[in-house]
XYZ file of C-alpha atoms in Angstrom:
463
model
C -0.076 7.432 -15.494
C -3.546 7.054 -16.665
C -6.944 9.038 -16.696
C -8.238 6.078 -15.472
C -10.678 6.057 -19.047
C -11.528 2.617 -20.307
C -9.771 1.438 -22.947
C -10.529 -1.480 -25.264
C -7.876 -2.643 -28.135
C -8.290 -3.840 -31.796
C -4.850 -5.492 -31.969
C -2.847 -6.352 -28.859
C 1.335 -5.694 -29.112
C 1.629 -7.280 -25.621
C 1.595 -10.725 -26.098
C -0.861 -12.952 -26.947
C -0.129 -15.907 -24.704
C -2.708 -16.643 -22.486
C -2.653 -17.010 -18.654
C -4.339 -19.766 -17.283
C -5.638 -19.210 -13.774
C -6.471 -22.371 -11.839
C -9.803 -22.748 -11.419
C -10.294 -24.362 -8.247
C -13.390 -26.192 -6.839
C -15.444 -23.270 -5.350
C -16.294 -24.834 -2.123
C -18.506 -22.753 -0.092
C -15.724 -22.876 2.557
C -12.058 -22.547 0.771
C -8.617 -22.510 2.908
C -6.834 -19.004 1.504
C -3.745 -17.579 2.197
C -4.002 -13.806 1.487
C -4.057 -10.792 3.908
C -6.793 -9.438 5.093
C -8.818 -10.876 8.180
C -8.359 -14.200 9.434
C -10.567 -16.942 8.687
C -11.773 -19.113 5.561
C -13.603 -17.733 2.822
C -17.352 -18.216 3.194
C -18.955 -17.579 -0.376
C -22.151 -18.108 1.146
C -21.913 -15.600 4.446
C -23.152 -12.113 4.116
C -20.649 -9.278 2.831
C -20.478 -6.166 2.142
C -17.943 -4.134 0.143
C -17.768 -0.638 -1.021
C -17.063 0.290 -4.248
C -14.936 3.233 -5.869
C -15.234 5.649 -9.048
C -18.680 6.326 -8.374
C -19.699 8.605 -11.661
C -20.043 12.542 -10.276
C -23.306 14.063 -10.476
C -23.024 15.684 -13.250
C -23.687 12.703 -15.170
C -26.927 11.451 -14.958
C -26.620 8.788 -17.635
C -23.336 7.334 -16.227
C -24.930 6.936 -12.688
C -28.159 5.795 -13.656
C -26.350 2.676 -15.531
C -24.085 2.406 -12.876
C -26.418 2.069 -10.399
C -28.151 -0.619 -12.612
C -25.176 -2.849 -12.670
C -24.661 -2.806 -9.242
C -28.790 -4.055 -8.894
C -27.801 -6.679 -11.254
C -24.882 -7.920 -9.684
C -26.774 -7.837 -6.228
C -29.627 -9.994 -7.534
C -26.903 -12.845 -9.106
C -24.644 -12.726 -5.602
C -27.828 -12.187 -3.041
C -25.199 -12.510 -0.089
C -23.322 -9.449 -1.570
C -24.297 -6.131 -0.675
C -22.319 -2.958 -2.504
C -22.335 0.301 -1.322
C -20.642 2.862 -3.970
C -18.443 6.384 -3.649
C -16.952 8.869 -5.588
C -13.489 8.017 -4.548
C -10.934 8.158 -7.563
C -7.165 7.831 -7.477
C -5.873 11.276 -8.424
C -1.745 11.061 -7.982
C -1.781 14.121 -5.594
C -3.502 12.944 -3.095
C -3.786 8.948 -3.316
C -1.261 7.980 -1.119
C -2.547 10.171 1.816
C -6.011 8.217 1.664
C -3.646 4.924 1.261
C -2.206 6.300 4.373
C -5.336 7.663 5.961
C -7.432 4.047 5.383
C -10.076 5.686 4.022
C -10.147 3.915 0.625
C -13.185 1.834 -0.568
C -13.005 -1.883 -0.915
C -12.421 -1.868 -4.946
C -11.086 1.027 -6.831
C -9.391 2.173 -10.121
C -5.644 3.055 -9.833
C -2.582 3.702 -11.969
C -0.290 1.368 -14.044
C 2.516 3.259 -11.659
C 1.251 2.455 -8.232
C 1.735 -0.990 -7.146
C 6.043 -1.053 -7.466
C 5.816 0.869 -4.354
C 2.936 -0.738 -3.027
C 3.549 -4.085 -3.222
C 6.548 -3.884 -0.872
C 5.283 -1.607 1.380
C 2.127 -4.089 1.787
C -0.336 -1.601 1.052
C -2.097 -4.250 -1.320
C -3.411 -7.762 -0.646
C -2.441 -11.310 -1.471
C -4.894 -11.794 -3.815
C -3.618 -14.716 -6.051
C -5.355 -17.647 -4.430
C -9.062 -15.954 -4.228
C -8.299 -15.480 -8.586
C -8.158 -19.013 -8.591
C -11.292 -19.606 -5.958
C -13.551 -16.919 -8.631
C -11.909 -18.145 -11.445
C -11.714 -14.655 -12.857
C -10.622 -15.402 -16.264
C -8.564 -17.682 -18.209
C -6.531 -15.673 -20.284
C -5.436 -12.647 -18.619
C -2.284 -11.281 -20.607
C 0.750 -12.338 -18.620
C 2.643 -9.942 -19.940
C 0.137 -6.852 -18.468
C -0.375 -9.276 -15.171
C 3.603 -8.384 -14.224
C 2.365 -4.689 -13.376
C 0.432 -6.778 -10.135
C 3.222 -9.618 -9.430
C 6.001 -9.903 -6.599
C 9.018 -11.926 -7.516
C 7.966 -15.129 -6.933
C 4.609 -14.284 -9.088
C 1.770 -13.537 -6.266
C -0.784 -11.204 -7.592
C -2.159 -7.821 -5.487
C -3.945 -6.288 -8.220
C -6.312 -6.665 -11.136
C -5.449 -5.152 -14.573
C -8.489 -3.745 -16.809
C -7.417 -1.224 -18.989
C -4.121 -0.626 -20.650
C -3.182 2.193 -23.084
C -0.206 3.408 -25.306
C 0.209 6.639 -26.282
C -0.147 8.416 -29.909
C -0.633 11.451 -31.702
C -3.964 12.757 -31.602
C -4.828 15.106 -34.196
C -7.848 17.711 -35.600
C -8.442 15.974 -39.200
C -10.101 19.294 -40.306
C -7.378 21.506 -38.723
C -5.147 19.289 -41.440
C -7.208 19.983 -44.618
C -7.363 23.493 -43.755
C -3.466 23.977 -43.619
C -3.560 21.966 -46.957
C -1.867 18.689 -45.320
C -3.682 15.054 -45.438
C -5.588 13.989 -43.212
C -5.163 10.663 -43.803
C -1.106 11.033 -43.100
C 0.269 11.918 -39.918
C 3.193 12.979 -39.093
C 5.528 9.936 -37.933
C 8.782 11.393 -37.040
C 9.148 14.650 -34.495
C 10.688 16.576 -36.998
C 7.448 16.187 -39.376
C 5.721 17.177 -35.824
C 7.781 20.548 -36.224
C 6.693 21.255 -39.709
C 2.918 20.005 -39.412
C 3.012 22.575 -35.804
C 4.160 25.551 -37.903
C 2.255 25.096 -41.165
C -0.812 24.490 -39.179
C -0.463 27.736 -37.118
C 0.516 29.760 -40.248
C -2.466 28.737 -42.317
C -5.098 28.778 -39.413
C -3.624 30.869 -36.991
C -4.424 27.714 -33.757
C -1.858 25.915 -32.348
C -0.205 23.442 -33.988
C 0.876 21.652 -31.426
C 0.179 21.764 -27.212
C 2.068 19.805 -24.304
C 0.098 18.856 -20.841
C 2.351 20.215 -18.456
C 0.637 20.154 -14.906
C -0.916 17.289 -12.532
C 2.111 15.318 -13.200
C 1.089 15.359 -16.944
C 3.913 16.995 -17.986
C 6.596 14.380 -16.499
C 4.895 11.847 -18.183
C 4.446 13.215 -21.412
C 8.160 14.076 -21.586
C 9.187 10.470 -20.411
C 6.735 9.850 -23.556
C 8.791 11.501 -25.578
C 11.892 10.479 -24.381
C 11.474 7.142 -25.102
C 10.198 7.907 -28.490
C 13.783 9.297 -28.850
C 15.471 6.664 -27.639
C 16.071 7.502 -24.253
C 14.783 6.056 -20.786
C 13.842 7.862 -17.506
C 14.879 5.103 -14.834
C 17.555 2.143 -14.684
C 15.916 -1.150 -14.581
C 16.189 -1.806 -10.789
C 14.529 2.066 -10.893
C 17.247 3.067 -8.364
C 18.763 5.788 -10.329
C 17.400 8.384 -13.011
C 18.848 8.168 -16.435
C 17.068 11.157 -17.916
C 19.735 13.414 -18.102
C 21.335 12.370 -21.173
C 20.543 13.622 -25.335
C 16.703 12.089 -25.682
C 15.543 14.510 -22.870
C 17.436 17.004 -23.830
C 16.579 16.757 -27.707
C 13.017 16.720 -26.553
C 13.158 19.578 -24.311
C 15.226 21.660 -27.059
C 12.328 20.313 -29.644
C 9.730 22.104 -27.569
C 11.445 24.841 -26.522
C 12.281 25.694 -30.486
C 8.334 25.211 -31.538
C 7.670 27.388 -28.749
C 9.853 30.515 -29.317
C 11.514 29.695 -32.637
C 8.295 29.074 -34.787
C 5.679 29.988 -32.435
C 3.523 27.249 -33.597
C 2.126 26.337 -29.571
C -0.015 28.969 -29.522
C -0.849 31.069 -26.672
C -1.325 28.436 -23.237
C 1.075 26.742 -21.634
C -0.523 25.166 -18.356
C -2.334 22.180 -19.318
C -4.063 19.235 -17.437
C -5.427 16.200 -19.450
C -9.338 17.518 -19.735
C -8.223 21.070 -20.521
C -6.170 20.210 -23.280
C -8.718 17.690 -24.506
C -11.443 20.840 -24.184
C -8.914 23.226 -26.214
C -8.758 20.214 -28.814
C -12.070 19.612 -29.105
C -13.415 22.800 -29.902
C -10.851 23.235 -32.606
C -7.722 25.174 -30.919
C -5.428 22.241 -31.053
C -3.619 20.527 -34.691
C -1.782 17.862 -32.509
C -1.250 16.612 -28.928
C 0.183 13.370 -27.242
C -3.142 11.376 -26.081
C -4.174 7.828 -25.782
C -6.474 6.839 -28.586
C -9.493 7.274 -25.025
C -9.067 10.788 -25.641
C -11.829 10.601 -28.704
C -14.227 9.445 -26.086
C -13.913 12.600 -24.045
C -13.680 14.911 -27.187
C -16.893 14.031 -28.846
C -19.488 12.911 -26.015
C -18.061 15.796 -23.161
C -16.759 18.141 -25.624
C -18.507 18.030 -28.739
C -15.920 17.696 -31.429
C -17.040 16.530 -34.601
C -16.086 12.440 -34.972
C -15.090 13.282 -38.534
C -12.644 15.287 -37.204
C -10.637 13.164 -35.048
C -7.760 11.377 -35.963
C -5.387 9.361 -34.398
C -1.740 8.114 -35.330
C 1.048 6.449 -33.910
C 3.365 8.256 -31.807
C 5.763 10.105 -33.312
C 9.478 8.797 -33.231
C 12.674 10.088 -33.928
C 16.088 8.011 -35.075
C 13.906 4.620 -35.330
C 10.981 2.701 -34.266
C 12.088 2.916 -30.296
C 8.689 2.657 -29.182
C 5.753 4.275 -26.954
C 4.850 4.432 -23.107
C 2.189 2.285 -22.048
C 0.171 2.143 -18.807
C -3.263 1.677 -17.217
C -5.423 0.963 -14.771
C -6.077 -1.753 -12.071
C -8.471 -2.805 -9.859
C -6.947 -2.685 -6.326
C -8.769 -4.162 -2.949
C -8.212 -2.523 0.308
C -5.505 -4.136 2.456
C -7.603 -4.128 5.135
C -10.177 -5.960 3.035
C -11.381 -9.795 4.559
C -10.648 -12.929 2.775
C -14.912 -12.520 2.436
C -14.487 -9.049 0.856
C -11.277 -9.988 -1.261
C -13.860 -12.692 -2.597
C -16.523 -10.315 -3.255
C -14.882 -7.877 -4.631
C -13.522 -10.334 -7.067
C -16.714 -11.251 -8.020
C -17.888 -7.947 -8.940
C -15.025 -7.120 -11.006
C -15.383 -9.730 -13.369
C -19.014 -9.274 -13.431
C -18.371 -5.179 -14.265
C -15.033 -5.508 -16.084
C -14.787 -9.016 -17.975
C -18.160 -11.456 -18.510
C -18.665 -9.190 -21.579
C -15.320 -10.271 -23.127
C -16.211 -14.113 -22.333
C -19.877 -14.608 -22.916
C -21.517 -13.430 -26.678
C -24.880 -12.105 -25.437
C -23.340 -10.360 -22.380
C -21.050 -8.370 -25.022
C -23.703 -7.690 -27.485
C -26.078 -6.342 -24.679
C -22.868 -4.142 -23.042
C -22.539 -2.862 -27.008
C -26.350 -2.044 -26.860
C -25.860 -0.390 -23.650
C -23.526 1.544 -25.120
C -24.754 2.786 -27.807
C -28.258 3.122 -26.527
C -26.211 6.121 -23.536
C -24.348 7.525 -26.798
C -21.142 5.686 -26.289
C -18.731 4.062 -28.340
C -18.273 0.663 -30.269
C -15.073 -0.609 -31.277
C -12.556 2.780 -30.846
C -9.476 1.157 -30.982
C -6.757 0.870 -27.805
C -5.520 -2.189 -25.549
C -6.667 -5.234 -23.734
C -5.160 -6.485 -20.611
C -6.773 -9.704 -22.281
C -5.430 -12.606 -25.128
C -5.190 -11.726 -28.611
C -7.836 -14.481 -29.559
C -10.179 -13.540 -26.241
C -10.352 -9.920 -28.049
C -11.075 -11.118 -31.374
C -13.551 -13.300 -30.561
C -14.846 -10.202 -28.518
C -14.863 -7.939 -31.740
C -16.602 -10.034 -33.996
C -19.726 -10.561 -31.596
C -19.885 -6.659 -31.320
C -18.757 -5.728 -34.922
C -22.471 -4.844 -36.132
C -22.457 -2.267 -33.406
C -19.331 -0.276 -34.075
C -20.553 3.311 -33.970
C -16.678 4.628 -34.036
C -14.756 6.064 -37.395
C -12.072 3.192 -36.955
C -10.359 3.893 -39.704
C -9.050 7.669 -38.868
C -6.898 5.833 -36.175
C -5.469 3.804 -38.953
C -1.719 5.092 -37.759
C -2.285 4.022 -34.668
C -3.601 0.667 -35.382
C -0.433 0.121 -37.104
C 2.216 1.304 -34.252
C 0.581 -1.438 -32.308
C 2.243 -4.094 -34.091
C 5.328 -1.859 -34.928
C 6.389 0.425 -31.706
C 7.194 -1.741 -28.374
C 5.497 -1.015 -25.609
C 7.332 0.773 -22.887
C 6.295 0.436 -19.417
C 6.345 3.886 -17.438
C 9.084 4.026 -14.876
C 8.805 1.385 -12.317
C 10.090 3.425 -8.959
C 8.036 6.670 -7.513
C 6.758 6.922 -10.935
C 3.768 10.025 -9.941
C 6.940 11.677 -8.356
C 9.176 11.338 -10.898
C 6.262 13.044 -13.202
C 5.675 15.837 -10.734
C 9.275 16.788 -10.190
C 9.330 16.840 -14.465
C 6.470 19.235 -14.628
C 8.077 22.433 -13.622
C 11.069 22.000 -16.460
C 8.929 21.284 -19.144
C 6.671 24.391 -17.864
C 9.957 26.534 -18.060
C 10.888 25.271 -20.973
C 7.810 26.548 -22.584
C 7.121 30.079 -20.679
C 10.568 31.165 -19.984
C 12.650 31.787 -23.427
C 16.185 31.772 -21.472
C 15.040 28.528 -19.550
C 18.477 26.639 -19.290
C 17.874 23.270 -20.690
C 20.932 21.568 -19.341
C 20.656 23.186 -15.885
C 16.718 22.058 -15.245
C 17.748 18.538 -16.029
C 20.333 18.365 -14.156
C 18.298 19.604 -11.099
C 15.379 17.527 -11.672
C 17.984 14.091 -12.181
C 19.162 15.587 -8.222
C 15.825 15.577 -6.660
C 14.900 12.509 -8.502
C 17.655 10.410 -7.558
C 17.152 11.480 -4.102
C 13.608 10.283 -3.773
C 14.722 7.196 -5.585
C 17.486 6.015 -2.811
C 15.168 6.568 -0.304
């Protein structure tokens, strides 16, 4: 599941082994094996491609540098034309336009999408154009798995990768008279923060996204904070309905209509609840450390008031979901196109981790349309590729770094838990409505809605 933000990443917990993708000879005319049309690729032969996650119009700024990029890229790769659209992977309706053809070239989609799409070959052969591009040298092979088949072809692109936290309203914290600078670490410290925040200012301690399929996957969140899991391995069977569910379900369900620390609203999608947090209605929610992003430049939250720590955990370090976004190419994309698009993504997504004045101009950039500098997350990259990275930009960071000093530190303490590998948006929508009951129905049978939901889950996972 992912918002499809950009992340970045101070320290990485996913390996630091690079991956070192053959940089062939890039003939003008190269043999390639992938899907797509017939033919050899011609790097030379006119091409056009169409690109996704177009900003809306209700961002000037975002389009105007968009469109910029796009100029720039044209004017290096004069036998590349791009056209651009609004198209963005939302889980509800993806798979109809996957179904429907009517996907761009290049777009942004979830961490949880290619497990079904690979098989179904809904994505191209792409590994042999990475080589032809040389797209980088040191991907993280441990990220690159979300885009392999079993014998190690690649269909996707990974660019941003996320684990979860605890966000948190640093002022919310002084006023309840608890520090700022400590988090709570363990759920049942979530429990007493929720209720001494709500008793001393009267906001919610605590909120849960519950709809879009947010709900699902912030209770598989917290089920593997508790030491639980949501799928078997070979993601053929659920395995949710067992005590961490359950214990988080029950935890909910008793902050909800035991201490009445959730406040008053239930129904939550990712921007409402980072709205509601923003403007000062929220102690503590589940959000990637992206969510300061949204909270100060959309929202206009304070940055002294934003805090970040790791997510909570309960019995042990178990660890925390992690997920992301990709770069995907239309299947029905040319060997040309698959080339081109190629191109453009490491032009828009990685020269500025590679090449020192390209990352101190992108940091300028930044900064100069009120973005951010150095807010911590995760790289799909190397551990030394992202230092080196950091140190050409570290004049520039505009970002309170160390408020997400908890979460800094989970990186190299919680593992990182990849979301559930089978129908992963379904599993997440069919989780929605319990947590939803759990929350606005105070004789909501815990044992009952997981038992139902393990039903229709299992049944879309035999399928």
């Amino acid at each position: 599941m992912t918002s499809v933000s950009r992340w970045g990443r101070f320290g990485t917990a996913l390996g630091v082994a690079g991956l070192m993708l053959a940089a062939g000879c890039a003939k003008a005319t190269t043999p390639s094996s992938s899907g797509g049309a017939g033919g050899d690729v011609d790097q030379n032969a006119p091409v056009t491609i169409t690109i996704g996650d177009r900003p809306t119009p209700d961002k000037p700024n975002d389009i105007k540098a968009f469109d910029q990029k796009i100029k720039d890229f044209m004017a290096k790769n004069p036998n590349i034309t791009v056209k651009s659209t609004e198209t963005a992977w939302q889980a509800q309706t993806f798979q109809a336009q996957v179904a429907g053809g009517t996907l761009p070239t290049v777009m942004n989609i979830s961490f949880t999408e290619p497990a079904n799409m690979i098989p179904n070959k809904q994505l191209p052969d792409i590994t042999d154009e990475l080589k032809l591009v040389d797209l980088t040298k040191d991907l993280n092979p441990n990220v690159l798995k979300i885009v392999q088949d079993a014998n190690g072809r690649i269909y996707g692109v990974p660019t941003d990768v996320f684990s979860v936290g605890l966000a948190y309203n640093r002022n919310l914290f002084k006023q309840a008279g608890l520090d700022p600078d400590k988090p709570p670490t363990t759920w049942d410290e979530v429990r007493q923060y929720a209720k001494q925040i709500h008793d001393k200012t009267g906001k919610a301690g605590y909120a849960q996204l519950t709809t879009n399929n947010t709900g699902g996957w912030m209770l598989t969140t917290m089920t593997y904070s508790m030491g639980g899991t949501v799928e078997s391995p070979d993601g053929k069977k659920s395995t949710f309905n067992d005590a961490p569910t359950k214990k988080a379900l029950q935890l909910l369900k008793d902050m909800r209509w035991t201490d009445n620390s959730m406040g008053s609203r239930f129904l939550y999608n990712q921007e409402e609840v980072r709205q509601d947090f923003a403007a000062g209605k929220i102690g503590m929610v589940l959000q990637a450390p992206d969510a300061y992003d949204m909270a100060v430049k959309q929202f206009g939250m304070k940055p002294a008031d934003f805090g970040e720590g790791a997510l909570p955990q309960d019995g042990g370090p178990h660890g925390t979901l992690t997920g992301g976004s990709l770069k995907m190419i239309s299947p029905k994309a040319t060997k040309n196109e698959i080339v081109a698009a190629l191109k453009w993504i490491k032009f828009d997504q990685f020269d500025k981790y590679t090449t020192e004045s390209v990352a101190v101009q992108d940091a300028k950039t930044t900064i100069a349309d009120k973005g951010f500098v150095g807010r911590p997350g995760i790289t799909p990259l190397s551990q030394s590729t992202y230092d080196q990275f950091n140190k050409w930009r570290e004049p520039y960071v505009n970002v309170p770094v160390k408020q997400f000093q908890g979460y800094i530190d989970s990186t190299t303490s919680l593992k990182l838990l990849p979301e559930p590998s089978n129908k992963g948006q379904e599993v997440y929508s069919l989780l929605d409505p319990v947590v939803q009951q759990v929350l606005t129905k105070k004789d909501a049978d815990i044992d009952k809605l997981v038992s139902d939901a393990a039903a229709k889950i299992d049944a879309r996972l035999a399928r």
